[in-house]
């Protein structure tokens, strides 16, 4: 029952990861198509950042579930799935950065057009836009570095799990060799016991024949001395 419950939790966690991944992709597409104003772009980036936080948490939960597996094969399978989700999240981070750059260029172009028309408001908006986009770019870079660290830890854990599995395999192989050696020793002992049993039977038979011959000789001598006339 505990194994079945664990499988259910793993599946639910995987489904939630896929859900967050699709939501992030949809928000990134919205950023690509965002015509402005700056407040709308900032709102979209805030939502993306929130979704990335939720996604990262669920991936960490899945990784923890992998560590709690009893079977090494199940552990490796879940760790492999976790590593795949890490790579997908990194891909989404890159797409997020590119979408923001594209949107920034679009907004800059719009501001330049307005600036040529002599709009002071456009100058202030451009300054605000550049500052906001610089902060967003910094946030994205920080998220990419965090994902990179997580992936490095995931690779290390996978290597440790594989090493543990290899050690277990060697232990099983050595145990199997010892079992074969013990089986050979048991068979040899059985043959020796059988041989000794046969030898014992032969010895008993020889002793019996020798005793019979001895008794026959004694009876013959007694007969000749006591009853010489017979």
mmCIF file with all atom_site columns, C-alpha atoms in Angstrom:
data_model
loop_
_atom_site.group_PDB
_atom_site.id
_atom_site.type_symbol
_atom_site.label_atom_id
_atom_site.label_alt_id
_atom_site.label_comp_id
_atom_site.label_asym_id
_atom_site.label_entity_id
_atom_site.label_seq_id
_atom_site.pdbx_PDB_ins_code
_atom_site.Cartn_x
_atom_site.Cartn_y
_atom_site.Cartn_z
_atom_site.occupancy
_atom_site.B_iso_or_equiv
_atom_site.pdbx_formal_charge
_atom_site.auth_seq_id
_atom_site.auth_comp_id
_atom_site.auth_asym_id
_atom_site.auth_atom_id
_atom_site.pdbx_PDB_model_num
ATOM 1   C CA . UNK A 1 1   ? 0.000  0.000   0.000   1.00 0.00 ? 1   UNK A CA 1
ATOM 2   C CA . UNK A 1 2   ? 2.882  2.392   0.820   1.00 0.00 ? 2   UNK A CA 1
ATOM 3   C CA . UNK A 1 3   ? 4.504  1.741   -2.576  1.00 0.00 ? 3   UNK A CA 1
ATOM 4   C CA . UNK A 1 4   ? 1.199  2.365   -4.352  1.00 0.00 ? 4   UNK A CA 1
ATOM 5   C CA . UNK A 1 5   ? 0.693  5.621   -2.421  1.00 0.00 ? 5   UNK A CA 1
ATOM 6   C CA . UNK A 1 6   ? 4.218  6.730   -3.354  1.00 0.00 ? 6   UNK A CA 1
ATOM 7   C CA . UNK A 1 7   ? 3.522  6.025   -7.046  1.00 0.00 ? 7   UNK A CA 1
ATOM 8   C CA . UNK A 1 8   ? 0.362  8.152   -6.871  1.00 0.00 ? 8   UNK A CA 1
ATOM 9   C CA . UNK A 1 9   ? 2.255  11.076  -5.332  1.00 0.00 ? 9   UNK A CA 1
ATOM 10  C CA . UNK A 1 10  ? 4.960  10.818  -7.987  1.00 0.00 ? 10  UNK A CA 1
ATOM 11  C CA . UNK A 1 11  ? 2.350  10.889  -10.784 1.00 0.00 ? 11  UNK A CA 1
ATOM 12  C CA . UNK A 1 12  ? 0.507  13.853  -9.242  1.00 0.00 ? 12  UNK A CA 1
ATOM 13  C CA . UNK A 1 13  ? 3.762  15.767  -8.835  1.00 0.00 ? 13  UNK A CA 1
ATOM 14  C CA . UNK A 1 14  ? 4.687  15.027  -12.475 1.00 0.00 ? 14  UNK A CA 1
ATOM 15  C CA . UNK A 1 15  ? 1.293  16.262  -13.688 1.00 0.00 ? 15  UNK A CA 1
ATOM 16  C CA . UNK A 1 16  ? 1.645  19.510  -11.724 1.00 0.00 ? 16  UNK A CA 1
ATOM 17  C CA . UNK A 1 17  ? 5.126  20.070  -13.192 1.00 0.00 ? 17  UNK A CA 1
ATOM 18  C CA . UNK A 1 18  ? 3.712  19.672  -16.710 1.00 0.00 ? 18  UNK A CA 1
ATOM 19  C CA . UNK A 1 19  ? 0.863  22.072  -15.822 1.00 0.00 ? 19  UNK A CA 1
ATOM 20  C CA . UNK A 1 20  ? 3.268  24.787  -14.614 1.00 0.00 ? 20  UNK A CA 1
ATOM 21  C CA . UNK A 1 21  ? 5.478  24.237  -17.663 1.00 0.00 ? 21  UNK A CA 1
ATOM 22  C CA . UNK A 1 22  ? 2.551  24.843  -20.041 1.00 0.00 ? 22  UNK A CA 1
ATOM 23  C CA . UNK A 1 23  ? 1.429  27.928  -18.108 1.00 0.00 ? 23  UNK A CA 1
ATOM 24  C CA . UNK A 1 24  ? 4.964  29.372  -18.296 1.00 0.00 ? 24  UNK A CA 1
ATOM 25  C CA . UNK A 1 25  ? 5.104  28.741  -22.049 1.00 0.00 ? 25  UNK A CA 1
ATOM 26  C CA . UNK A 1 26  ? 1.774  30.532  -22.497 1.00 0.00 ? 26  UNK A CA 1
ATOM 27  C CA . UNK A 1 27  ? 2.979  33.543  -20.469 1.00 0.00 ? 27  UNK A CA 1
ATOM 28  C CA . UNK A 1 28  ? 6.222  33.718  -22.461 1.00 0.00 ? 28  UNK A CA 1
ATOM 29  C CA . UNK A 1 29  ? 4.164  33.815  -25.651 1.00 0.00 ? 29  UNK A CA 1
ATOM 30  C CA . UNK A 1 30  ? 2.123  36.659  -24.159 1.00 0.00 ? 30  UNK A CA 1
ATOM 31  C CA . UNK A 1 31  ? 5.369  38.561  -23.491 1.00 0.00 ? 31  UNK A CA 1
ATOM 32  C CA . UNK A 1 32  ? 6.476  38.076  -27.109 1.00 0.00 ? 32  UNK A CA 1
ATOM 33  C CA . UNK A 1 33  ? 3.194  39.545  -28.301 1.00 0.00 ? 33  UNK A CA 1
ATOM 34  C CA . UNK A 1 34  ? 2.962  42.287  -25.665 1.00 0.00 ? 34  UNK A CA 1
ATOM 35  C CA . UNK A 1 35  ? 2.625  45.709  -27.378 1.00 0.00 ? 35  UNK A CA 1
ATOM 36  C CA . UNK A 1 36  ? 2.902  47.608  -24.091 1.00 0.00 ? 36  UNK A CA 1
ATOM 37  C CA . UNK A 1 37  ? 2.474  49.545  -21.957 1.00 0.00 ? 37  UNK A CA 1
ATOM 38  C CA . UNK A 1 38  ? 5.344  48.873  -19.598 1.00 0.00 ? 38  UNK A CA 1
ATOM 39  C CA . UNK A 1 39  ? 3.007  48.066  -16.710 1.00 0.00 ? 39  UNK A CA 1
ATOM 40  C CA . UNK A 1 40  ? 1.543  45.145  -18.658 1.00 0.00 ? 40  UNK A CA 1
ATOM 41  C CA . UNK A 1 41  ? 5.006  43.733  -19.381 1.00 0.00 ? 41  UNK A CA 1
ATOM 42  C CA . UNK A 1 42  ? 5.984  44.019  -15.730 1.00 0.00 ? 42  UNK A CA 1
ATOM 43  C CA . UNK A 1 43  ? 2.783  42.233  -14.729 1.00 0.00 ? 43  UNK A CA 1
ATOM 44  C CA . UNK A 1 44  ? 3.505  39.369  -17.149 1.00 0.00 ? 44  UNK A CA 1
ATOM 45  C CA . UNK A 1 45  ? 7.072  39.025  -15.882 1.00 0.00 ? 45  UNK A CA 1
ATOM 46  C CA . UNK A 1 46  ? 5.817  38.942  -12.309 1.00 0.00 ? 46  UNK A CA 1
ATOM 47  C CA . UNK A 1 47  ? 3.473  36.056  -13.183 1.00 0.00 ? 47  UNK A CA 1
ATOM 48  C CA . UNK A 1 48  ? 6.247  34.174  -14.969 1.00 0.00 ? 48  UNK A CA 1
ATOM 49  C CA . UNK A 1 49  ? 8.548  34.545  -11.980 1.00 0.00 ? 49  UNK A CA 1
ATOM 50  C CA . UNK A 1 50  ? 5.822  33.234  -9.672  1.00 0.00 ? 50  UNK A CA 1
ATOM 51  C CA . UNK A 1 51  ? 5.202  30.217  -11.914 1.00 0.00 ? 51  UNK A CA 1
ATOM 52  C CA . UNK A 1 52  ? 8.920  29.458  -12.067 1.00 0.00 ? 52  UNK A CA 1
ATOM 53  C CA . UNK A 1 53  ? 9.014  29.464  -8.271  1.00 0.00 ? 53  UNK A CA 1
ATOM 54  C CA . UNK A 1 54  ? 6.126  26.993  -8.106  1.00 0.00 ? 54  UNK A CA 1
ATOM 55  C CA . UNK A 1 55  ? 7.696  24.820  -10.817 1.00 0.00 ? 55  UNK A CA 1
ATOM 56  C CA . UNK A 1 56  ? 11.068 24.764  -9.055  1.00 0.00 ? 56  UNK A CA 1
ATOM 57  C CA . UNK A 1 57  ? 9.417  23.735  -5.790  1.00 0.00 ? 57  UNK A CA 1
ATOM 58  C CA . UNK A 1 58  ? 7.570  20.815  -7.403  1.00 0.00 ? 58  UNK A CA 1
ATOM 59  C CA . UNK A 1 59  ? 10.740 19.611  -9.145  1.00 0.00 ? 59  UNK A CA 1
ATOM 60  C CA . UNK A 1 60  ? 12.521 19.666  -5.783  1.00 0.00 ? 60  UNK A CA 1
ATOM 61  C CA . UNK A 1 61  ? 9.610  17.656  -4.308  1.00 0.00 ? 61  UNK A CA 1
ATOM 62  C CA . UNK A 1 62  ? 9.947  15.087  -7.091  1.00 0.00 ? 62  UNK A CA 1
ATOM 63  C CA . UNK A 1 63  ? 13.679 14.873  -6.442  1.00 0.00 ? 63  UNK A CA 1
ATOM 64  C CA . UNK A 1 64  ? 13.018 14.230  -2.755  1.00 0.00 ? 64  UNK A CA 1
ATOM 65  C CA . UNK A 1 65  ? 10.554 11.458  -3.666  1.00 0.00 ? 65  UNK A CA 1
ATOM 66  C CA . UNK A 1 66  ? 13.296 9.836   -5.733  1.00 0.00 ? 66  UNK A CA 1
ATOM 67  C CA . UNK A 1 67  ? 15.587 9.743   -2.688  1.00 0.00 ? 67  UNK A CA 1
ATOM 68  C CA . UNK A 1 68  ? 12.873 8.010   -0.650  1.00 0.00 ? 68  UNK A CA 1
ATOM 69  C CA . UNK A 1 69  ? 12.442 5.108   -3.110  1.00 0.00 ? 69  UNK A CA 1
ATOM 70  C CA . UNK A 1 70  ? 13.393 1.645   -1.845  1.00 0.00 ? 70  UNK A CA 1
ATOM 71  C CA . UNK A 1 71  ? 14.309 0.216   -5.255  1.00 0.00 ? 71  UNK A CA 1
ATOM 72  C CA . UNK A 1 72  ? 17.366 1.632   -7.016  1.00 0.00 ? 72  UNK A CA 1
ATOM 73  C CA . UNK A 1 73  ? 15.653 1.207   -10.406 1.00 0.00 ? 73  UNK A CA 1
ATOM 74  C CA . UNK A 1 74  ? 12.693 3.365   -9.306  1.00 0.00 ? 74  UNK A CA 1
ATOM 75  C CA . UNK A 1 75  ? 15.078 5.931   -7.816  1.00 0.00 ? 75  UNK A CA 1
ATOM 76  C CA . UNK A 1 76  ? 17.087 6.199   -11.050 1.00 0.00 ? 76  UNK A CA 1
ATOM 77  C CA . UNK A 1 77  ? 13.933 6.450   -13.177 1.00 0.00 ? 77  UNK A CA 1
ATOM 78  C CA . UNK A 1 78  ? 12.533 9.350   -11.109 1.00 0.00 ? 78  UNK A CA 1
ATOM 79  C CA . UNK A 1 79  ? 15.922 11.096  -11.012 1.00 0.00 ? 79  UNK A CA 1
ATOM 80  C CA . UNK A 1 80  ? 16.085 10.829  -14.803 1.00 0.00 ? 80  UNK A CA 1
ATOM 81  C CA . UNK A 1 81  ? 12.611 12.380  -15.050 1.00 0.00 ? 81  UNK A CA 1
ATOM 82  C CA . UNK A 1 82  ? 13.682 15.149  -12.652 1.00 0.00 ? 82  UNK A CA 1
ATOM 83  C CA . UNK A 1 83  ? 16.751 15.915  -14.758 1.00 0.00 ? 83  UNK A CA 1
ATOM 84  C CA . UNK A 1 84  ? 14.532 16.161  -17.849 1.00 0.00 ? 84  UNK A CA 1
ATOM 85  C CA . UNK A 1 85  ? 12.284 18.681  -16.069 1.00 0.00 ? 85  UNK A CA 1
ATOM 86  C CA . UNK A 1 86  ? 15.365 20.684  -15.035 1.00 0.00 ? 86  UNK A CA 1
ATOM 87  C CA . UNK A 1 87  ? 16.483 20.902  -18.658 1.00 0.00 ? 87  UNK A CA 1
ATOM 88  C CA . UNK A 1 88  ? 12.992 21.964  -19.775 1.00 0.00 ? 88  UNK A CA 1
ATOM 89  C CA . UNK A 1 89  ? 12.901 24.659  -17.102 1.00 0.00 ? 89  UNK A CA 1
ATOM 90  C CA . UNK A 1 90  ? 16.285 25.939  -18.281 1.00 0.00 ? 90  UNK A CA 1
ATOM 91  C CA . UNK A 1 91  ? 14.944 26.047  -21.852 1.00 0.00 ? 91  UNK A CA 1
ATOM 92  C CA . UNK A 1 92  ? 11.954 28.067  -20.642 1.00 0.00 ? 92  UNK A CA 1
ATOM 93  C CA . UNK A 1 93  ? 14.283 30.472  -18.833 1.00 0.00 ? 93  UNK A CA 1
ATOM 94  C CA . UNK A 1 94  ? 16.194 31.059  -22.078 1.00 0.00 ? 94  UNK A CA 1
ATOM 95  C CA . UNK A 1 95  ? 12.948 31.594  -23.988 1.00 0.00 ? 95  UNK A CA 1
ATOM 96  C CA . UNK A 1 96  ? 11.808 34.038  -21.283 1.00 0.00 ? 96  UNK A CA 1
ATOM 97  C CA . UNK A 1 97  ? 15.004 36.067  -21.686 1.00 0.00 ? 97  UNK A CA 1
ATOM 98  C CA . UNK A 1 98  ? 14.639 36.188  -25.473 1.00 0.00 ? 98  UNK A CA 1
ATOM 99  C CA . UNK A 1 99  ? 10.979 37.184  -25.246 1.00 0.00 ? 99  UNK A CA 1
ATOM 100 C CA . UNK A 1 100 ? 11.855 40.063  -22.910 1.00 0.00 ? 100 UNK A CA 1
ATOM 101 C CA . UNK A 1 101 ? 14.612 41.252  -25.222 1.00 0.00 ? 101 UNK A CA 1
ATOM 102 C CA . UNK A 1 102 ? 12.231 41.181  -28.190 1.00 0.00 ? 102 UNK A CA 1
ATOM 103 C CA . UNK A 1 103 ? 9.556  43.062  -26.240 1.00 0.00 ? 103 UNK A CA 1
ATOM 104 C CA . UNK A 1 104 ? 12.116 45.614  -25.022 1.00 0.00 ? 104 UNK A CA 1
ATOM 105 C CA . UNK A 1 105 ? 13.264 46.292  -28.562 1.00 0.00 ? 105 UNK A CA 1
ATOM 106 C CA . UNK A 1 106 ? 9.664  46.793  -29.614 1.00 0.00 ? 106 UNK A CA 1
ATOM 107 C CA . UNK A 1 107 ? 9.004  49.219  -26.759 1.00 0.00 ? 107 UNK A CA 1
ATOM 108 C CA . UNK A 1 108 ? 12.283 51.067  -27.453 1.00 0.00 ? 108 UNK A CA 1
ATOM 109 C CA . UNK A 1 109 ? 11.284 51.497  -31.073 1.00 0.00 ? 109 UNK A CA 1
ATOM 110 C CA . UNK A 1 110 ? 7.925  52.869  -30.015 1.00 0.00 ? 110 UNK A CA 1
ATOM 111 C CA . UNK A 1 111 ? 9.588  55.295  -27.596 1.00 0.00 ? 111 UNK A CA 1
ATOM 112 C CA . UNK A 1 112 ? 12.019 56.494  -30.247 1.00 0.00 ? 112 UNK A CA 1
ATOM 113 C CA . UNK A 1 113 ? 9.142  57.223  -32.564 1.00 0.00 ? 113 UNK A CA 1
ATOM 114 C CA . UNK A 1 114 ? 7.407  59.189  -29.818 1.00 0.00 ? 114 UNK A CA 1
ATOM 115 C CA . UNK A 1 115 ? 10.670 60.971  -28.949 1.00 0.00 ? 115 UNK A CA 1
ATOM 116 C CA . UNK A 1 116 ? 11.016 62.159  -32.525 1.00 0.00 ? 116 UNK A CA 1
ATOM 117 C CA . UNK A 1 117 ? 7.633  63.765  -32.059 1.00 0.00 ? 117 UNK A CA 1
ATOM 118 C CA . UNK A 1 118 ? 9.044  65.725  -29.098 1.00 0.00 ? 118 UNK A CA 1
ATOM 119 C CA . UNK A 1 119 ? 7.129  63.992  -26.332 1.00 0.00 ? 119 UNK A CA 1
ATOM 120 C CA . UNK A 1 120 ? 8.685  64.564  -22.866 1.00 0.00 ? 120 UNK A CA 1
ATOM 121 C CA . UNK A 1 121 ? 6.458  61.855  -21.454 1.00 0.00 ? 121 UNK A CA 1
ATOM 122 C CA . UNK A 1 122 ? 8.046  59.369  -23.863 1.00 0.00 ? 122 UNK A CA 1
ATOM 123 C CA . UNK A 1 123 ? 11.518 60.201  -22.511 1.00 0.00 ? 123 UNK A CA 1
ATOM 124 C CA . UNK A 1 124 ? 10.432 59.460  -18.959 1.00 0.00 ? 124 UNK A CA 1
ATOM 125 C CA . UNK A 1 125 ? 8.709  56.255  -20.089 1.00 0.00 ? 125 UNK A CA 1
ATOM 126 C CA . UNK A 1 126 ? 11.852 55.105  -21.893 1.00 0.00 ? 126 UNK A CA 1
ATOM 127 C CA . UNK A 1 127 ? 13.957 55.659  -18.774 1.00 0.00 ? 127 UNK A CA 1
ATOM 128 C CA . UNK A 1 128 ? 11.448 53.690  -16.696 1.00 0.00 ? 128 UNK A CA 1
ATOM 129 C CA . UNK A 1 129 ? 11.329 50.955  -19.320 1.00 0.00 ? 129 UNK A CA 1
ATOM 130 C CA . UNK A 1 130 ? 15.108 50.517  -19.409 1.00 0.00 ? 130 UNK A CA 1
ATOM 131 C CA . UNK A 1 131 ? 15.369 50.390  -15.623 1.00 0.00 ? 131 UNK A CA 1
ATOM 132 C CA . UNK A 1 132 ? 12.551 47.860  -15.360 1.00 0.00 ? 132 UNK A CA 1
ATOM 133 C CA . UNK A 1 133 ? 13.944 45.695  -18.138 1.00 0.00 ? 133 UNK A CA 1
ATOM 134 C CA . UNK A 1 134 ? 17.395 45.774  -16.547 1.00 0.00 ? 134 UNK A CA 1
ATOM 135 C CA . UNK A 1 135 ? 15.856 44.483  -13.316 1.00 0.00 ? 135 UNK A CA 1
ATOM 136 C CA . UNK A 1 136 ? 13.930 41.804  -15.223 1.00 0.00 ? 136 UNK A CA 1
ATOM 137 C CA . UNK A 1 137 ? 17.094 40.727  -17.043 1.00 0.00 ? 137 UNK A CA 1
ATOM 138 C CA . UNK A 1 138 ? 18.875 40.476  -13.689 1.00 0.00 ? 138 UNK A CA 1
ATOM 139 C CA . UNK A 1 139 ? 16.066 38.340  -12.289 1.00 0.00 ? 139 UNK A CA 1
ATOM 140 C CA . UNK A 1 140 ? 16.221 36.033  -15.294 1.00 0.00 ? 140 UNK A CA 1
ATOM 141 C CA . UNK A 1 141 ? 20.009 35.685  -14.986 1.00 0.00 ? 141 UNK A CA 1
ATOM 142 C CA . UNK A 1 142 ? 19.649 34.845  -11.310 1.00 0.00 ? 142 UNK A CA 1
ATOM 143 C CA . UNK A 1 143 ? 17.006 32.216  -12.127 1.00 0.00 ? 143 UNK A CA 1
ATOM 144 C CA . UNK A 1 144 ? 19.255 30.688  -14.805 1.00 0.00 ? 144 UNK A CA 1
ATOM 145 C CA . UNK A 1 145 ? 22.144 30.450  -12.353 1.00 0.00 ? 145 UNK A CA 1
ATOM 146 C CA . UNK A 1 146 ? 19.848 28.826  -9.779  1.00 0.00 ? 146 UNK A CA 1
ATOM 147 C CA . UNK A 1 147 ? 18.661 26.245  -12.315 1.00 0.00 ? 147 UNK A CA 1
ATOM 148 C CA . UNK A 1 148 ? 22.264 25.570  -13.343 1.00 0.00 ? 148 UNK A CA 1
ATOM 149 C CA . UNK A 1 149 ? 23.170 24.851  -9.727  1.00 0.00 ? 149 UNK A CA 1
ATOM 150 C CA . UNK A 1 150 ? 20.157 22.578  -9.342  1.00 0.00 ? 150 UNK A CA 1
ATOM 151 C CA . UNK A 1 151 ? 21.080 20.645  -12.489 1.00 0.00 ? 151 UNK A CA 1
ATOM 152 C CA . UNK A 1 152 ? 24.658 20.239  -11.243 1.00 0.00 ? 152 UNK A CA 1
ATOM 153 C CA . UNK A 1 153 ? 23.362 18.797  -7.978  1.00 0.00 ? 153 UNK A CA 1
ATOM 154 C CA . UNK A 1 154 ? 20.988 16.531  -9.915  1.00 0.00 ? 154 UNK A CA 1
ATOM 155 C CA . UNK A 1 155 ? 23.838 15.167  -12.049 1.00 0.00 ? 155 UNK A CA 1
ATOM 156 C CA . UNK A 1 156 ? 25.919 14.509  -8.934  1.00 0.00 ? 156 UNK A CA 1
ATOM 157 C CA . UNK A 1 157 ? 23.042 12.670  -7.263  1.00 0.00 ? 157 UNK A CA 1
ATOM 158 C CA . UNK A 1 158 ? 22.479 10.585  -10.396 1.00 0.00 ? 158 UNK A CA 1
ATOM 159 C CA . UNK A 1 159 ? 26.148 9.633   -10.442 1.00 0.00 ? 159 UNK A CA 1
ATOM 160 C CA . UNK A 1 160 ? 25.986 8.649   -6.769  1.00 0.00 ? 160 UNK A CA 1
ATOM 161 C CA . UNK A 1 161 ? 22.852 6.555   -7.391  1.00 0.00 ? 161 UNK A CA 1
ATOM 162 C CA . UNK A 1 162 ? 24.514 4.793   -10.324 1.00 0.00 ? 162 UNK A CA 1
ATOM 163 C CA . UNK A 1 163 ? 27.601 4.144   -8.175  1.00 0.00 ? 163 UNK A CA 1
ATOM 164 C CA . UNK A 1 164 ? 25.404 2.655   -5.434  1.00 0.00 ? 164 UNK A CA 1
ATOM 165 C CA . UNK A 1 165 ? 23.652 0.434   -7.968  1.00 0.00 ? 165 UNK A CA 1
ATOM 166 C CA . UNK A 1 166 ? 27.004 -0.740  -9.352  1.00 0.00 ? 166 UNK A CA 1
ATOM 167 C CA . UNK A 1 167 ? 28.233 -1.541  -5.826  1.00 0.00 ? 167 UNK A CA 1
ATOM 168 C CA . UNK A 1 168 ? 25.035 -3.484  -5.126  1.00 0.00 ? 168 UNK A CA 1
ATOM 169 C CA . UNK A 1 169 ? 25.490 -5.438  -8.355  1.00 0.00 ? 169 UNK A CA 1
ATOM 170 C CA . UNK A 1 170 ? 29.067 -6.337  -7.408  1.00 0.00 ? 170 UNK A CA 1
ATOM 171 C CA . UNK A 1 171 ? 27.913 -7.436  -3.950  1.00 0.00 ? 171 UNK A CA 1
ATOM 172 C CA . UNK A 1 172 ? 25.225 -9.681  -5.471  1.00 0.00 ? 172 UNK A CA 1
ATOM 173 C CA . UNK A 1 173 ? 27.781 -11.160 -7.888  1.00 0.00 ? 173 UNK A CA 1
ATOM 174 C CA . UNK A 1 174 ? 30.258 -11.853 -5.077  1.00 0.00 ? 174 UNK A CA 1
ATOM 175 C CA . UNK A 1 175 ? 27.520 -13.437 -2.969  1.00 0.00 ? 175 UNK A CA 1
ATOM 176 C CA . UNK A 1 176 ? 26.556 -15.627 -5.920  1.00 0.00 ? 176 UNK A CA 1
ATOM 177 C CA . UNK A 1 177 ? 30.197 -16.762 -6.329  1.00 0.00 ? 177 UNK A CA 1
ATOM 178 C CA . UNK A 1 178 ? 30.415 -17.579 -2.615  1.00 0.00 ? 178 UNK A CA 1
ATOM 179 C CA . UNK A 1 179 ? 27.177 -19.541 -2.876  1.00 0.00 ? 179 UNK A CA 1
ATOM 180 C CA . UNK A 1 180 ? 28.586 -21.552 -5.780  1.00 0.00 ? 180 UNK A CA 1
ATOM 181 C CA . UNK A 1 181 ? 31.747 -22.281 -3.781  1.00 0.00 ? 181 UNK A CA 1
ATOM 182 C CA . UNK A 1 182 ? 29.682 -23.386 -0.772  1.00 0.00 ? 182 UNK A CA 1
ATOM 183 C CA . UNK A 1 183 ? 27.557 -25.605 -3.021  1.00 0.00 ? 183 UNK A CA 1
ATOM 184 C CA . UNK A 1 184 ? 30.705 -27.263 -4.387  1.00 0.00 ? 184 UNK A CA 1
ATOM 185 C CA . UNK A 1 185 ? 32.005 -27.858 -0.860  1.00 0.00 ? 185 UNK A CA 1
ATOM 186 C CA . UNK A 1 186 ? 28.682 -29.396 0.188   1.00 0.00 ? 186 UNK A CA 1
ATOM 187 C CA . UNK A 1 187 ? 28.693 -31.741 -2.820  1.00 0.00 ? 187 UNK A CA 1
ATOM 188 C CA . UNK A 1 188 ? 32.276 -32.783 -2.040  1.00 0.00 ? 188 UNK A CA 1
ATOM 189 C CA . UNK A 1 189 ? 31.374 -33.443 1.589   1.00 0.00 ? 189 UNK A CA 1
ATOM 190 C CA . UNK A 1 190 ? 28.395 -35.522 0.500   1.00 0.00 ? 190 UNK A CA 1
ATOM 191 C CA . UNK A 1 191 ? 30.601 -37.669 -1.754  1.00 0.00 ? 191 UNK A CA 1
ATOM 192 C CA . UNK A 1 192 ? 33.121 -38.170 1.043   1.00 0.00 ? 192 UNK A CA 1
ATOM 193 C CA . UNK A 1 193 ? 30.395 -39.198 3.499   1.00 0.00 ? 193 UNK A CA 1
ATOM 194 C CA . UNK A 1 194 ? 28.995 -41.679 0.975   1.00 0.00 ? 194 UNK A CA 1
ATOM 195 C CA . UNK A 1 195 ? 32.487 -43.072 0.410   1.00 0.00 ? 195 UNK A CA 1
ATOM 196 C CA . UNK A 1 196 ? 33.109 -43.429 4.145   1.00 0.00 ? 196 UNK A CA 1
ATOM 197 C CA . UNK A 1 197 ? 29.750 -45.160 4.634   1.00 0.00 ? 197 UNK A CA 1
ATOM 198 C CA . UNK A 1 198 ? 30.621 -47.690 1.940   1.00 0.00 ? 198 UNK A CA 1
ATOM 199 C CA . UNK A 1 199 ? 34.068 -48.215 3.501   1.00 0.00 ? 199 UNK A CA 1
ATOM 200 C CA . UNK A 1 200 ? 32.475 -48.796 6.893   1.00 0.00 ? 200 UNK A CA 1
ATOM 201 C CA . UNK A 1 201 ? 30.131 -51.433 5.443   1.00 0.00 ? 201 UNK A CA 1
ATOM 202 C CA . UNK A 1 202 ? 33.066 -53.191 3.768   1.00 0.00 ? 202 UNK A CA 1
ATOM 203 C CA . UNK A 1 203 ? 35.076 -53.159 7.004   1.00 0.00 ? 203 UNK A CA 1
ATOM 204 C CA . UNK A 1 204 ? 32.152 -54.647 8.968   1.00 0.00 ? 204 UNK A CA 1
ATOM 205 C CA . UNK A 1 205 ? 31.758 -57.402 6.393   1.00 0.00 ? 205 UNK A CA 1
ATOM 206 C CA . UNK A 1 206 ? 35.485 -58.260 6.520   1.00 0.00 ? 206 UNK A CA 1
ATOM 207 C CA . UNK A 1 207 ? 35.427 -58.324 10.334  1.00 0.00 ? 207 UNK A CA 1
ATOM 208 C CA . UNK A 1 208 ? 32.398 -60.629 10.277  1.00 0.00 ? 208 UNK A CA 1
ATOM 209 C CA . UNK A 1 209 ? 34.108 -63.032 7.840   1.00 0.00 ? 209 UNK A CA 1
ATOM 210 C CA . UNK A 1 210 ? 37.311 -63.010 9.870   1.00 0.00 ? 210 UNK A CA 1
ATOM 211 C CA . UNK A 1 211 ? 35.351 -63.724 13.054  1.00 0.00 ? 211 UNK A CA 1
ATOM 212 C CA . UNK A 1 212 ? 33.465 -66.568 11.366  1.00 0.00 ? 212 UNK A CA 1
ATOM 213 C CA . UNK A 1 213 ? 36.729 -68.054 10.116  1.00 0.00 ? 213 UNK A CA 1
ATOM 214 C CA . UNK A 1 214 ? 38.240 -67.751 13.597  1.00 0.00 ? 214 UNK A CA 1
ATOM 215 C CA . UNK A 1 215 ? 35.253 -69.468 15.241  1.00 0.00 ? 215 UNK A CA 1
ATOM 216 C CA . UNK A 1 216 ? 35.285 -72.208 12.645  1.00 0.00 ? 216 UNK A CA 1
ATOM 217 C CA . UNK A 1 217 ? 38.972 -72.834 13.314  1.00 0.00 ? 217 UNK A CA 1
ATOM 218 C CA . UNK A 1 218 ? 38.427 -72.956 17.084  1.00 0.00 ? 218 UNK A CA 1
ATOM 219 C CA . UNK A 1 219 ? 35.524 -75.393 16.720  1.00 0.00 ? 219 UNK A CA 1
ATOM 220 C CA . UNK A 1 220 ? 37.596 -77.597 14.441  1.00 0.00 ? 220 UNK A CA 1
ATOM 221 C CA . UNK A 1 221 ? 40.482 -77.718 16.928  1.00 0.00 ? 221 UNK A CA 1
ATOM 222 C CA . UNK A 1 222 ? 38.122 -78.486 19.834  1.00 0.00 ? 222 UNK A CA 1
ATOM 223 C CA . UNK A 1 223 ? 36.501 -81.228 17.837  1.00 0.00 ? 223 UNK A CA 1
ATOM 224 C CA . UNK A 1 224 ? 39.838 -82.895 17.052  1.00 0.00 ? 224 UNK A CA 1
ATOM 225 C CA . UNK A 1 225 ? 40.985 -82.757 20.690  1.00 0.00 ? 225 UNK A CA 1
ATOM 226 C CA . UNK A 1 226 ? 37.744 -83.707 22.399  1.00 0.00 ? 226 UNK A CA 1
ATOM 227 C CA . UNK A 1 227 ? 36.348 -86.100 19.870  1.00 0.00 ? 227 UNK A CA 1
ATOM 228 C CA . UNK A 1 228 ? 39.277 -87.583 17.956  1.00 0.00 ? 228 UNK A CA 1
ATOM 229 C CA . UNK A 1 229 ? 37.306 -90.632 17.033  1.00 0.00 ? 229 UNK A CA 1
ATOM 230 C CA . UNK A 1 230 ? 34.738 -88.627 15.061  1.00 0.00 ? 230 UNK A CA 1
#
